[in-house]
Tab-separated table of C-alpha atoms in Angstrom:
chain	number	residue	atom	x	y	z
A	1	MET	CA	46.098	-8.628	34.403
A	2	ARG	CA	45.019	-6.013	31.420
A	3	LEU	CA	41.725	-3.836	32.555
A	4	GLU	CA	39.751	-3.760	30.377
A	5	PRO	CA	36.421	-4.504	27.771
A	6	PHE	CA	35.637	-8.249	27.486
A	7	ALA	CA	34.505	-8.730	23.673
A	8	VAL	CA	30.490	-8.861	23.289
A	9	PRO	CA	30.403	-12.509	22.860
A	10	VAL	CA	32.009	-12.964	26.458
A	11	LYS	CA	28.625	-10.309	27.330
A	12	LEU	CA	26.367	-12.393	26.246
A	13	TRP	CA	27.825	-15.434	26.748
A	14	ALA	CA	27.784	-13.711	30.884
A	15	PHE	CA	23.544	-12.750	30.798
A	16	CYS	CA	23.218	-16.797	29.336
A	17	CYS	CA	25.491	-17.979	32.182
A	18	VAL	CA	23.130	-15.584	35.136
A	19	LEU	CA	19.827	-16.299	33.716
A	20	ILE	CA	19.809	-20.282	33.728
A	21	ALA	CA	21.437	-19.969	36.934
A	22	VAL	CA	18.369	-17.155	38.600
A	23	LEU	CA	15.833	-19.423	36.393
A	24	LEU	CA	17.035	-22.245	37.470
A	25	THR	CA	17.767	-21.689	41.128
A	26	ARG	CA	15.630	-22.953	44.063
A	27	ASN	CA	17.950	-21.074	45.883
A	28	GLY	CA	17.515	-17.313	46.287
A	29	ILE	CA	19.240	-15.934	48.124
A	30	LEU	CA	22.162	-17.490	46.872
A	31	THR	CA	22.989	-15.823	44.053
A	32	TRP	CA	24.964	-13.260	46.151
A	33	THR	CA	27.559	-15.671	44.921
A	34	LEU	CA	27.366	-14.699	41.016
A	35	THR	CA	26.063	-10.682	41.758
A	36	LEU	CA	29.609	-9.965	43.553
A	37	PHE	CA	30.800	-12.538	40.736
A	38	ALA	CA	29.113	-9.716	38.277
A	39	LEU	CA	30.548	-7.042	40.299
A	40	ALA	CA	34.327	-8.648	39.945
A	41	TYR	CA	34.296	-8.725	36.399
A	42	THR	CA	32.852	-5.762	36.030
A	43	ALA	CA	35.138	-4.386	37.817
A	44	MET	CA	37.803	-6.485	35.189
A	45	GLN	CA	36.251	-4.124	32.671
A	46	ARG	CA	37.191	-1.289	34.936
A	47	ARG	CA	33.852	-0.208	35.110
A	48	TRP	CA	33.509	1.367	38.147
A	49	SER	CA	30.691	3.305	37.922
A	50	ILE	CA	28.535	-0.114	38.518
A	51	VAL	CA	30.424	-1.189	40.853
A	52	LEU	CA	30.452	1.392	43.098
A	53	SER	CA	26.393	2.293	42.551
A	54	TYR	CA	25.396	-1.194	42.239
A	55	GLY	CA	27.755	-2.340	45.059
A	56	SER	CA	25.725	-0.037	46.845
A	57	PHE	CA	22.831	-0.900	46.090
A	58	TYR	CA	23.141	-4.369	46.349
A	59	ALA	CA	25.088	-3.720	50.342
A	60	LEU	CA	21.549	-1.384	51.162
A	61	LEU	CA	20.094	-4.986	50.242
A	62	GLY	CA	21.431	-6.789	51.990
A	63	CYS	CA	21.295	-4.140	55.720
A	64	LEU	CA	17.264	-3.854	55.476
A	65	LEU	CA	16.958	-7.495	54.477
A	66	TYR	CA	19.344	-8.706	57.311
A	67	ALA	CA	17.443	-6.094	59.646
A	68	ILE	CA	14.221	-7.976	58.526
A	69	ARG	CA	14.553	-11.564	58.511
A	70	PHE	CA	17.137	-10.751	62.303
A	71	HIS	CA	15.423	-7.074	63.949
A	72	GLN	CA	11.576	-7.468	62.650
A	73	LEU	CA	11.899	-4.749	60.407
A	74	LYS	CA	8.662	-3.028	59.434
A	75	MET	CA	8.729	-0.790	56.394
A	76	ALA	CA	5.798	1.050	54.432
A	77	LEU	CA	5.933	0.751	50.411
A	78	PHE	CA	8.253	-2.342	50.200
A	79	SER	CA	8.071	-6.386	51.657
A	80	GLU	CA	11.128	-8.842	52.328
A	81	PHE	CA	8.997	-10.417	48.827
A	82	HIS	CA	9.759	-7.404	46.911
A	83	LEU	CA	13.751	-7.391	48.679
A	84	ILE	CA	13.959	-10.122	47.298
A	85	LEU	CA	12.764	-10.261	44.410
A	86	PHE	CA	16.027	-7.777	43.301
A	87	TRP	CA	18.527	-9.263	45.417
A	88	THR	CA	17.642	-12.547	42.874
A	89	LEU	CA	17.502	-10.323	40.209
A	90	SER	CA	21.104	-8.449	41.005
A	91	PRO	CA	23.333	-11.241	38.665
A	92	ILE	CA	21.199	-10.006	35.939
A	93	ALA	CA	21.022	-6.281	36.755
A	94	VAL	CA	24.958	-6.116	37.318
A	95	VAL	CA	25.929	-8.016	33.593
A	96	SER	CA	23.167	-6.958	31.603
A	97	TRP	CA	23.750	-3.259	32.698
A	98	ASP	CA	27.378	-3.855	31.726
A	99	LEU	CA	26.055	-4.775	28.497
A	100	ILE	CA	24.226	-2.197	28.324
A	101	LYS	CA	26.975	-0.028	28.484
A	102	THR	CA	29.020	-1.795	25.333
A	103	PRO	CA	29.503	0.430	22.416
A	104	PRO	CA	26.013	-0.197	19.607
A	105	GLY	CA	28.451	-0.516	16.522
A	106	GLU	CA	30.705	-2.753	19.026
A	107	LEU	CA	27.240	-4.998	19.388
A	108	SER	CA	25.919	-4.851	15.289
A	109	ALA	CA	28.979	-5.629	14.094
A	110	PHE	CA	29.239	-8.742	16.091
A	111	LEU	CA	25.902	-10.023	15.618
A	112	SER	CA	25.894	-9.073	12.123
A	113	ARG	CA	28.940	-11.557	11.467
A	114	MET	CA	26.400	-13.557	12.846
A	115	LYS	CA	24.113	-13.371	10.415
A	116	THR	CA	21.261	-12.034	12.894
A	117	PRO	CA	18.513	-10.153	10.457
A	118	THR	CA	18.925	-6.360	10.021
A	119	PRO	CA	15.354	-5.301	11.645
A	120	VAL	CA	16.487	-8.316	14.837
A	121	ILE	CA	19.813	-5.684	15.343
A	122	LEU	CA	18.230	-3.012	15.388
A	123	GLY	CA	15.596	-3.629	18.064
A	124	LEU	CA	18.138	-4.718	20.083
A	125	LEU	CA	19.569	-1.688	19.668
A	126	VAL	CA	16.602	0.565	20.236
A	127	ILE	CA	16.362	-2.512	23.528
A	128	PHE	CA	20.199	-1.377	24.990
A	129	ARG	CA	19.894	2.046	24.141
A	130	PHE	CA	15.905	2.248	26.259
A	131	PHE	CA	16.403	2.604	29.512
A	132	PRO	CA	19.117	6.111	28.472
A	133	THR	CA	16.890	7.661	26.597
A	134	MET	CA	13.715	7.731	28.536
A	135	LYS	CA	15.299	8.652	31.526
A	136	ALA	CA	16.961	12.256	29.493
A	137	GLU	CA	13.551	12.201	28.165
A	138	VAL	CA	11.643	11.966	31.675
A	139	ALA	CA	13.459	14.232	33.051
A	140	ALA	CA	13.362	16.700	30.644
A	141	VAL	CA	8.950	16.572	30.434
A	142	ILE	CA	8.311	16.750	34.345
A	143	GLN	CA	10.998	19.777	33.529
A	144	SER	CA	9.116	21.595	31.819
A	145	MET	CA	5.644	21.163	34.056
A	146	ARG	CA	7.531	22.559	36.801
A	147	ASN	CA	8.711	25.293	34.822
A	148	ARG	CA	4.614	26.013	34.226
A	149	GLY	CA	3.604	24.844	37.112
A	150	LEU	CA	1.527	21.994	36.609
A	151	THR	CA	4.254	19.049	39.458
A	152	ALA	CA	1.994	21.131	42.310
A	153	PRO	CA	0.666	17.463	44.224
A	154	ALA	CA	-2.439	19.454	44.896
A	155	PHE	CA	-2.728	20.511	41.014
A	156	LEU	CA	-1.646	16.364	40.035
A	157	LEU	CA	-4.157	14.718	42.954
A	158	ARG	CA	-7.285	17.341	41.102
A	159	ARG	CA	-6.867	16.796	38.072
A	160	PRO	CA	-4.999	13.397	37.338
A	161	LEU	CA	-6.417	12.558	33.755
A	162	GLU	CA	-5.105	16.085	32.874
A	163	SER	CA	-1.677	15.433	34.628
A	164	LEU	CA	-1.214	11.959	32.336
A	165	GLU	CA	-2.199	13.836	29.325
A	166	PHE	CA	0.477	16.728	30.448
A	167	ILE	CA	3.086	13.912	30.926
A	168	LEU	CA	2.112	11.134	27.917
A	169	VAL	CA	1.934	13.392	25.061
A	170	PRO	CA	5.080	15.493	24.920
A	171	LEU	CA	6.395	12.560	25.464
A	172	LEU	CA	4.916	9.895	23.389
A	173	LEU	CA	5.658	12.719	20.368
A	174	ARG	CA	9.852	12.993	21.359
A	175	CYS	CA	9.563	9.799	21.116
A	176	LEU	CA	9.066	9.061	17.889
A	177	GLN	CA	11.307	12.348	17.239
A	178	ILE	CA	13.564	9.402	18.448
A	179	ALA	CA	12.549	6.635	15.985
A	180	ASP	CA	12.789	9.061	13.090
A	181	GLN	CA	16.152	9.803	14.389
A	182	LEU	CA	17.836	6.842	15.212
A	183	SER	CA	15.983	5.868	11.934
A	184	VAL	CA	17.744	8.167	9.606
A	185	SER	CA	21.185	7.793	11.199
A	186	ALA	CA	20.261	3.387	11.005
A	187	VAL	CA	19.433	4.167	7.507
A	188	ALA	CA	22.522	7.037	6.593
A	189	ARG	CA	24.404	4.629	8.153
A	190	GLY	CA	24.165	1.640	5.389
A	191	ALA	CA	21.409	-0.686	7.771
A	192	GLU	CA	19.517	-1.270	4.176
A	193	ARG	CA	22.710	-2.211	2.795
A	194	PRO	CA	22.862	-6.000	1.913
A	195	GLY	CA	26.130	-8.210	3.481
A	196	THR	CA	27.835	-8.074	7.423
A	197	ARG	CA	28.790	-5.134	8.900
A	198	GLY	CA	31.864	-4.372	9.522
A	199	SER	CA	32.716	-1.802	12.720
A	200	TYR	CA	35.543	0.389	14.501
A	201	PHE	CA	36.338	-1.395	17.159
A	202	GLY	CA	39.630	-3.003	16.687
A	203	ASN	CA	40.264	-6.399	16.659
A	204	THR	CA	36.817	-9.031	16.462
A	205	ARG	CA	38.920	-12.400	16.954
A	206	LEU	CA	38.681	-13.862	21.398
A	207	SER	CA	41.237	-12.967	23.186
A	208	GLY	CA	43.057	-15.739	25.331
A	209	ARG	CA	41.921	-13.258	28.154
A	210	ASP	CA	37.948	-13.408	26.545
A	211	TRP	CA	37.804	-17.406	26.629
A	212	ALA	CA	39.119	-17.922	30.151
A	213	MET	CA	36.080	-15.656	31.086
A	214	ILE	CA	33.944	-17.476	28.786
A	215	SER	CA	35.279	-20.885	30.823
A	216	ILE	CA	35.129	-19.201	34.167
A	217	TRP	CA	31.118	-18.571	33.908
A	218	SER	CA	30.464	-21.443	32.658
A	219	ALA	CA	32.105	-23.237	35.368
A	220	VAL	CA	30.772	-20.359	38.177
A	221	THR	CA	27.283	-21.548	36.734
A	222	VAL	CA	27.444	-25.000	36.867
A	223	ILE	CA	28.804	-25.181	40.853
A	224	PHE	CA	26.022	-22.473	41.626
A	225	LEU	CA	23.138	-24.853	40.074
A	226	ILE	CA	24.845	-27.745	42.229
A	227	VAL	CA	24.679	-25.963	45.372
A	228	GLY	CA	22.239	-23.985	44.669
A	229	ASP	CA	19.890	-26.895	43.506
A	230	VAL	CA	17.346	-26.886	40.482
A	231	ARG	CA	14.617	-25.804	40.734
A	232	SER	CA	11.188	-27.894	39.104
A	233	TRP	CA	9.320	-26.854	36.754
A	234	SER	CA	6.520	-29.798	36.923
A	235	ASN	CA	2.934	-28.717	38.941
B	1	MET	CA	-2.104	-1.626	-2.630
B	2	ASN	CA	-3.599	-1.256	1.117
B	3	GLN	CA	-0.533	0.502	3.439
B	4	GLN	CA	-1.287	-2.205	6.329
B	5	LEU	CA	-0.006	-4.871	3.643
B	6	LYS	CA	3.206	-2.900	2.755
B	7	LYS	CA	6.400	-4.121	3.644
B	8	TRP	CA	7.904	-3.219	7.223
B	9	THR	CA	10.382	-0.195	7.337
B	10	ILE	CA	13.694	0.834	9.385
B	11	ARG	CA	11.612	3.326	11.003
B	12	ASP	CA	8.244	0.692	11.168
B	13	VAL	CA	10.908	-1.737	13.543
B	14	ILE	CA	12.500	1.038	15.551
B	15	THR	CA	8.765	3.031	17.023
B	16	THR	CA	7.227	-0.280	16.963
B	17	VAL	CA	10.657	-1.819	19.350
B	18	LEU	CA	10.943	1.978	20.870
B	19	LEU	CA	7.193	2.220	21.901
B	20	SER	CA	6.656	-1.276	23.080
B	21	MET	CA	9.945	-0.840	25.217
B	22	LEU	CA	7.921	1.827	26.669
B	23	LEU	CA	4.553	-0.068	27.453
B	24	ILE	CA	6.122	-2.170	29.604
B	25	ALA	CA	7.707	-0.555	31.354
B	26	ILE	CA	4.737	1.947	32.260
B	27	GLN	CA	3.380	-1.407	33.266
B	28	LEU	CA	6.152	-3.142	35.002
B	29	ILE	CA	6.438	0.923	36.723
B	30	VAL	CA	2.588	0.666	37.932
B	31	ASN	CA	2.592	-2.468	38.964
B	32	LEU	CA	5.277	-2.298	41.445
B	33	ILE	CA	3.062	0.864	42.867
B	34	CYS	CA	1.029	-0.310	42.989
B	35	MET	CA	2.655	-3.254	45.193
B	36	ALA	CA	2.047	-1.236	48.029
B	37	ASN	CA	-0.843	-2.279	49.179
B	38	ASP	CA	-2.501	-6.139	48.489
B	39	PHE	CA	-5.584	-4.990	47.304
B	40	VAL	CA	-4.716	-2.583	44.725
B	41	SER	CA	-1.610	-4.730	43.328
B	42	MET	CA	-3.538	-8.211	43.112
B	43	VAL	CA	-7.397	-6.068	42.476
B	44	LEU	CA	-6.473	-2.828	41.003
B	45	SER	CA	-3.754	-2.710	39.338
B	46	ILE	CA	-4.148	-4.416	35.576
B	47	GLY	CA	-6.547	-1.951	35.471
B	48	PHE	CA	-5.366	1.419	36.269
B	49	THR	CA	-1.539	0.272	33.921
B	50	MET	CA	-3.941	-0.874	31.028
B	51	PHE	CA	-6.131	2.455	31.500
B	52	ILE	CA	-2.725	4.098	31.248
B	53	CYS	CA	-1.429	2.032	28.532
B	54	ALA	CA	-3.977	2.239	26.101
B	55	PRO	CA	-2.973	5.775	24.075
B	56	ILE	CA	1.003	4.707	23.609
B	57	TYR	CA	-1.146	1.642	21.815
B	58	PHE	CA	-2.893	3.365	20.071
B	59	LEU	CA	-0.085	5.846	18.221
B	60	MET	CA	1.975	3.071	18.153
B	61	ILE	CA	-1.079	0.883	16.350
B	62	SER	CA	-2.083	4.550	13.956
B	63	ARG	CA	1.707	5.449	13.781
B	64	ILE	CA	3.402	1.828	11.914
B	65	ASN	CA	-0.202	0.410	10.184
B	66	LYS	CA	0.774	-2.529	9.436
B	67	ARG	CA	0.307	-6.357	10.876
B	68	PHE	CA	1.755	-7.837	13.042
B	69	VAL	CA	2.430	-4.517	15.541
B	70	THR	CA	0.738	-6.317	18.465
B	71	MET	CA	2.503	-9.453	17.803
B	72	ILE	CA	5.307	-7.813	18.232
B	73	TYR	CA	4.885	-5.952	21.182
B	74	MET	CA	2.871	-9.272	23.113
B	75	MET	CA	6.183	-11.286	22.268
B	76	ILE	CA	8.285	-8.374	24.057
B	77	LEU	CA	6.485	-9.051	26.901
B	78	GLY	CA	6.501	-12.005	26.776
B	79	ILE	CA	10.214	-12.155	26.581
B	80	VAL	CA	10.619	-9.513	30.134
B	81	PHE	CA	8.195	-11.930	31.830
B	82	LEU	CA	10.453	-15.407	30.254
B	83	LEU	CA	13.469	-13.370	31.932
B	84	MET	CA	11.319	-11.923	35.469
B	85	GLY	CA	11.382	-16.327	35.765
B	86	ASN	CA	7.253	-16.155	34.183
B	87	TRP	CA	8.330	-18.351	31.274
B	88	TYR	CA	5.317	-20.072	30.654
B	89	LEU	CA	3.609	-16.157	30.348
B	90	LEU	CA	5.712	-16.066	26.294
B	91	PRO	CA	3.632	-19.025	24.977
B	92	TYR	CA	0.482	-17.010	26.534
B	93	PHE	CA	1.670	-14.215	25.066
B	94	ILE	CA	2.176	-15.493	21.967
B	95	LEU	CA	-0.863	-17.075	22.005
B	96	THR	CA	-2.561	-13.718	22.338
B	97	GLY	CA	-0.884	-11.226	20.117
B	98	LEU	CA	-2.146	-13.794	17.396
B	99	ILE	CA	-5.544	-13.681	18.935
B	100	CYS	CA	-5.099	-9.558	18.585
B	101	GLU	CA	-3.565	-11.069	14.955
B	102	TRP	CA	-6.838	-12.072	13.805
B	103	ILE	CA	-9.157	-9.689	14.560
B	104	LEU	CA	-7.001	-7.238	12.961
B	105	TRP	CA	-5.477	-8.974	10.032
B	106	LYS	CA	-8.599	-7.512	7.362
B	107	PRO	CA	-6.813	-4.100	5.359
B	108	GLY	CA	-8.198	-1.208	6.876
B	109	SER	CA	-8.488	-2.829	10.290
B	110	THR	CA	-5.291	-1.154	12.441
B	111	GLU	CA	-7.665	2.619	10.503
B	112	ASP	CA	-10.417	1.559	12.673
B	113	PRO	CA	-10.836	3.040	16.013
B	114	LYS	CA	-13.519	0.377	16.661
B	115	ARG	CA	-11.193	-3.018	16.244
B	116	LEU	CA	-8.834	-0.831	17.774
B	117	THR	CA	-11.031	-0.485	20.742
B	118	ILE	CA	-12.146	-4.901	20.752
B	119	VAL	CA	-8.394	-5.448	21.081
B	120	TRP	CA	-6.693	-3.791	24.423
B	121	THR	CA	-10.067	-4.753	25.716
B	122	LEU	CA	-9.662	-7.990	25.212
B	123	VAL	CA	-5.598	-7.581	25.354
B	124	SER	CA	-6.769	-6.048	29.108
B	125	LEU	CA	-8.808	-8.939	29.581
B	126	LEU	CA	-5.805	-10.865	29.126
B	127	TYR	CA	-3.409	-9.376	31.122
B	128	ASN	CA	-5.126	-11.105	34.056
B	129	GLY	CA	-2.648	-14.068	33.601
B	130	VAL	CA	-0.240	-13.364	34.912
B	131	ASN	CA	-1.681	-13.359	38.121
B	132	LEU	CA	-4.560	-16.561	37.023
B	133	LEU	CA	-2.244	-18.821	34.747
B	134	PRO	CA	0.025	-19.589	38.625
B	135	ILE	CA	-2.665	-20.434	40.875
B	136	TRP	CA	-4.737	-22.417	38.188
B	137	PHE	CA	-1.762	-24.119	35.970
B	138	PHE	CA	1.232	-23.981	38.560
B	139	TRP	CA	0.360	-23.673	42.018
B	140	ASP	CA	2.817	-25.654	43.457
B	141	THR	CA	5.572	-24.806	42.088
B	142	TYR	CA	4.473	-20.856	42.899
B	143	TYR	CA	3.613	-22.112	46.142
B	144	ALA	CA	7.251	-23.094	46.544
B	145	PHE	CA	9.118	-20.332	45.113
B	146	ALA	CA	6.293	-18.063	47.534
B	147	LYS	CA	7.524	-19.001	49.921
B	148	SER	CA	11.550	-19.487	49.354
B	149	SER	CA	11.032	-15.785	48.485
B	150	GLY	CA	10.249	-14.806	51.589
B	151	MET	CA	6.473	-13.552	50.492
B	152	GLN	CA	4.349	-13.410	53.602
B	153	GLN	CA	1.846	-16.226	54.145
B	154	SER	CA	-0.731	-12.952	54.857
B	155	TYR	CA	0.411	-11.578	51.074
B	156	ILE	CA	-0.070	-15.880	50.126
B	157	ASP	CA	-3.152	-15.844	51.304
B	158	ALA	CA	-4.610	-12.630	49.890
B	159	TYR	CA	-3.843	-14.297	46.658
B	160	VAL	CA	-5.753	-17.513	46.721
B	161	ARG	CA	-8.653	-15.264	48.067
B	162	TYR	CA	-8.957	-12.792	45.519
B	163	TYR	CA	-8.269	-15.231	42.876
B	164	THR	CA	-10.060	-18.509	44.058
B	165	ALA	CA	-13.326	-16.675	44.719
B	166	PRO	CA	-15.279	-16.206	41.378
B	167	GLY	CA	-16.887	-12.765	42.811
B	168	TRP	CA	-13.759	-11.472	42.798
B	169	ILE	CA	-12.410	-13.362	40.066
B	170	LEU	CA	-15.546	-11.508	38.078
B	171	PHE	CA	-14.511	-8.041	39.813
B	172	ILE	CA	-11.026	-7.976	38.756
B	173	LEU	CA	-11.653	-9.540	34.574
B	174	ILE	CA	-15.179	-6.880	34.623
B	175	PHE	CA	-12.678	-4.091	35.917
B	176	THR	CA	-9.219	-4.441	33.836
B	177	SER	CA	-11.961	-4.886	30.898
B	178	ALA	CA	-13.547	-1.465	31.069
B	179	ALA	CA	-10.190	0.314	32.148
B	180	GLY	CA	-8.510	-0.880	28.980
B	181	LEU	CA	-12.043	0.197	27.007
B	182	LEU	CA	-11.814	3.687	28.695
B	183	GLY	CA	-7.732	3.949	28.134
B	184	SER	CA	-9.204	3.384	24.767
B	185	PHE	CA	-11.638	6.177	24.535
B	186	MET	CA	-8.272	8.239	26.370
B	187	GLY	CA	-6.427	7.007	23.464
B	188	ARG	CA	-8.786	7.357	20.484
B	189	ARG	CA	-9.248	11.511	22.132
B	190	LEU	CA	-5.675	12.117	22.473
B	191	ILE	CA	-4.814	10.863	18.609
B	192	ARG	CA	-7.476	12.519	17.304
B	193	LYS	CA	-6.433	16.115	19.600
B	194	HIS	CA	-2.290	15.954	19.499
B	195	PHE	CA	-1.105	13.549	18.047
B	196	LYS	CA	-3.321	14.630	14.113
B	197	LYS	CA	-3.060	18.382	14.699
B	198	ALA	CA	1.204	18.414	15.410
B	199	GLY	CA	0.845	15.739	11.941
B	200	VAL	CA	2.486	12.771	13.410
B	201	LEU	CA	0.123	10.003	12.054
């Protein structure tokens, strides 16, 4: 079997499937089946970093839950509720992570073919790139504060408002700069031009493998909801 | 033509989404940290969140200076809660956004610090719906979810105690509104002290 990324519609369909399954099920614990399938789905695209990092985190979550349920483990910071929350949302996290890793050009080309308004496309691309960008920016601000000796616990506790200001102001100024750079880049690439946007990313038609994965995700979701019991929304 | 009535540009869209995401990320992180203690989580966390986020909201509105910025932020916030399983918060936040837009509808309102302070204080007050709506309108569903998702009985009892006793509800509402108000004053100060001087507004 070829190990290569699936087309954007498959990724969006997978996201819709896990979202519906997680929102509708009564049995949060059973979402492990969806998480394992989502990890296998990312492995099929050679996203080894997602499989390894999220797989390890998920294994740790499982061990902690087991220890809480069967060995009365008490944790200082997180309760069983938080662990189950992460556990239940894991399939969404894995599939979203895969979606976030999709090249922005591929996503925007697909959304443009679907006649999505340009502001919506731009908004979605900013959301998808938000976490990697912010991670780097927050790290840079903290490094800068550390260089000036502003991260000492005593200082943070003695002057919390000043510390907040030292973090918030450079971070916000950087956010505004990023927004300006992205806007210039979008305009330079023809975002204001009417019509459908193309893409450098090869063939845009769905292959047999893509159709097969769409069918498998649909089947997995239906089976999961039958086995996992659908939640009632009435009061 | 008043700036507020002009058409949205690409820069406006990107800035709104970027800063809205930053607001939501900070709100979720602060709530997650506060979950370590029931009292802090249920009584104080929204106040802390609203205090920290006020400067970001002020900057977002001042920078874009157009209608519907608050509405878009509220819609994104509602969608995030929808993704976490609280579907009823999406229409609730859309309604909140509409009220805020009504307050900021008059041309020039987005440049008026007093109106922005009123809006953010109101948002802080209404944000309590995140905790109050489940207990008022969706208690059976919430209780079943809480039990099946491993919430301890002590946590559920604390939740019921804080969000059904009139005294506690009043304290929470006053505390979050006051925190939102103080955050707004801090936001106004930071805008004057840093962002206007830096020439980004």
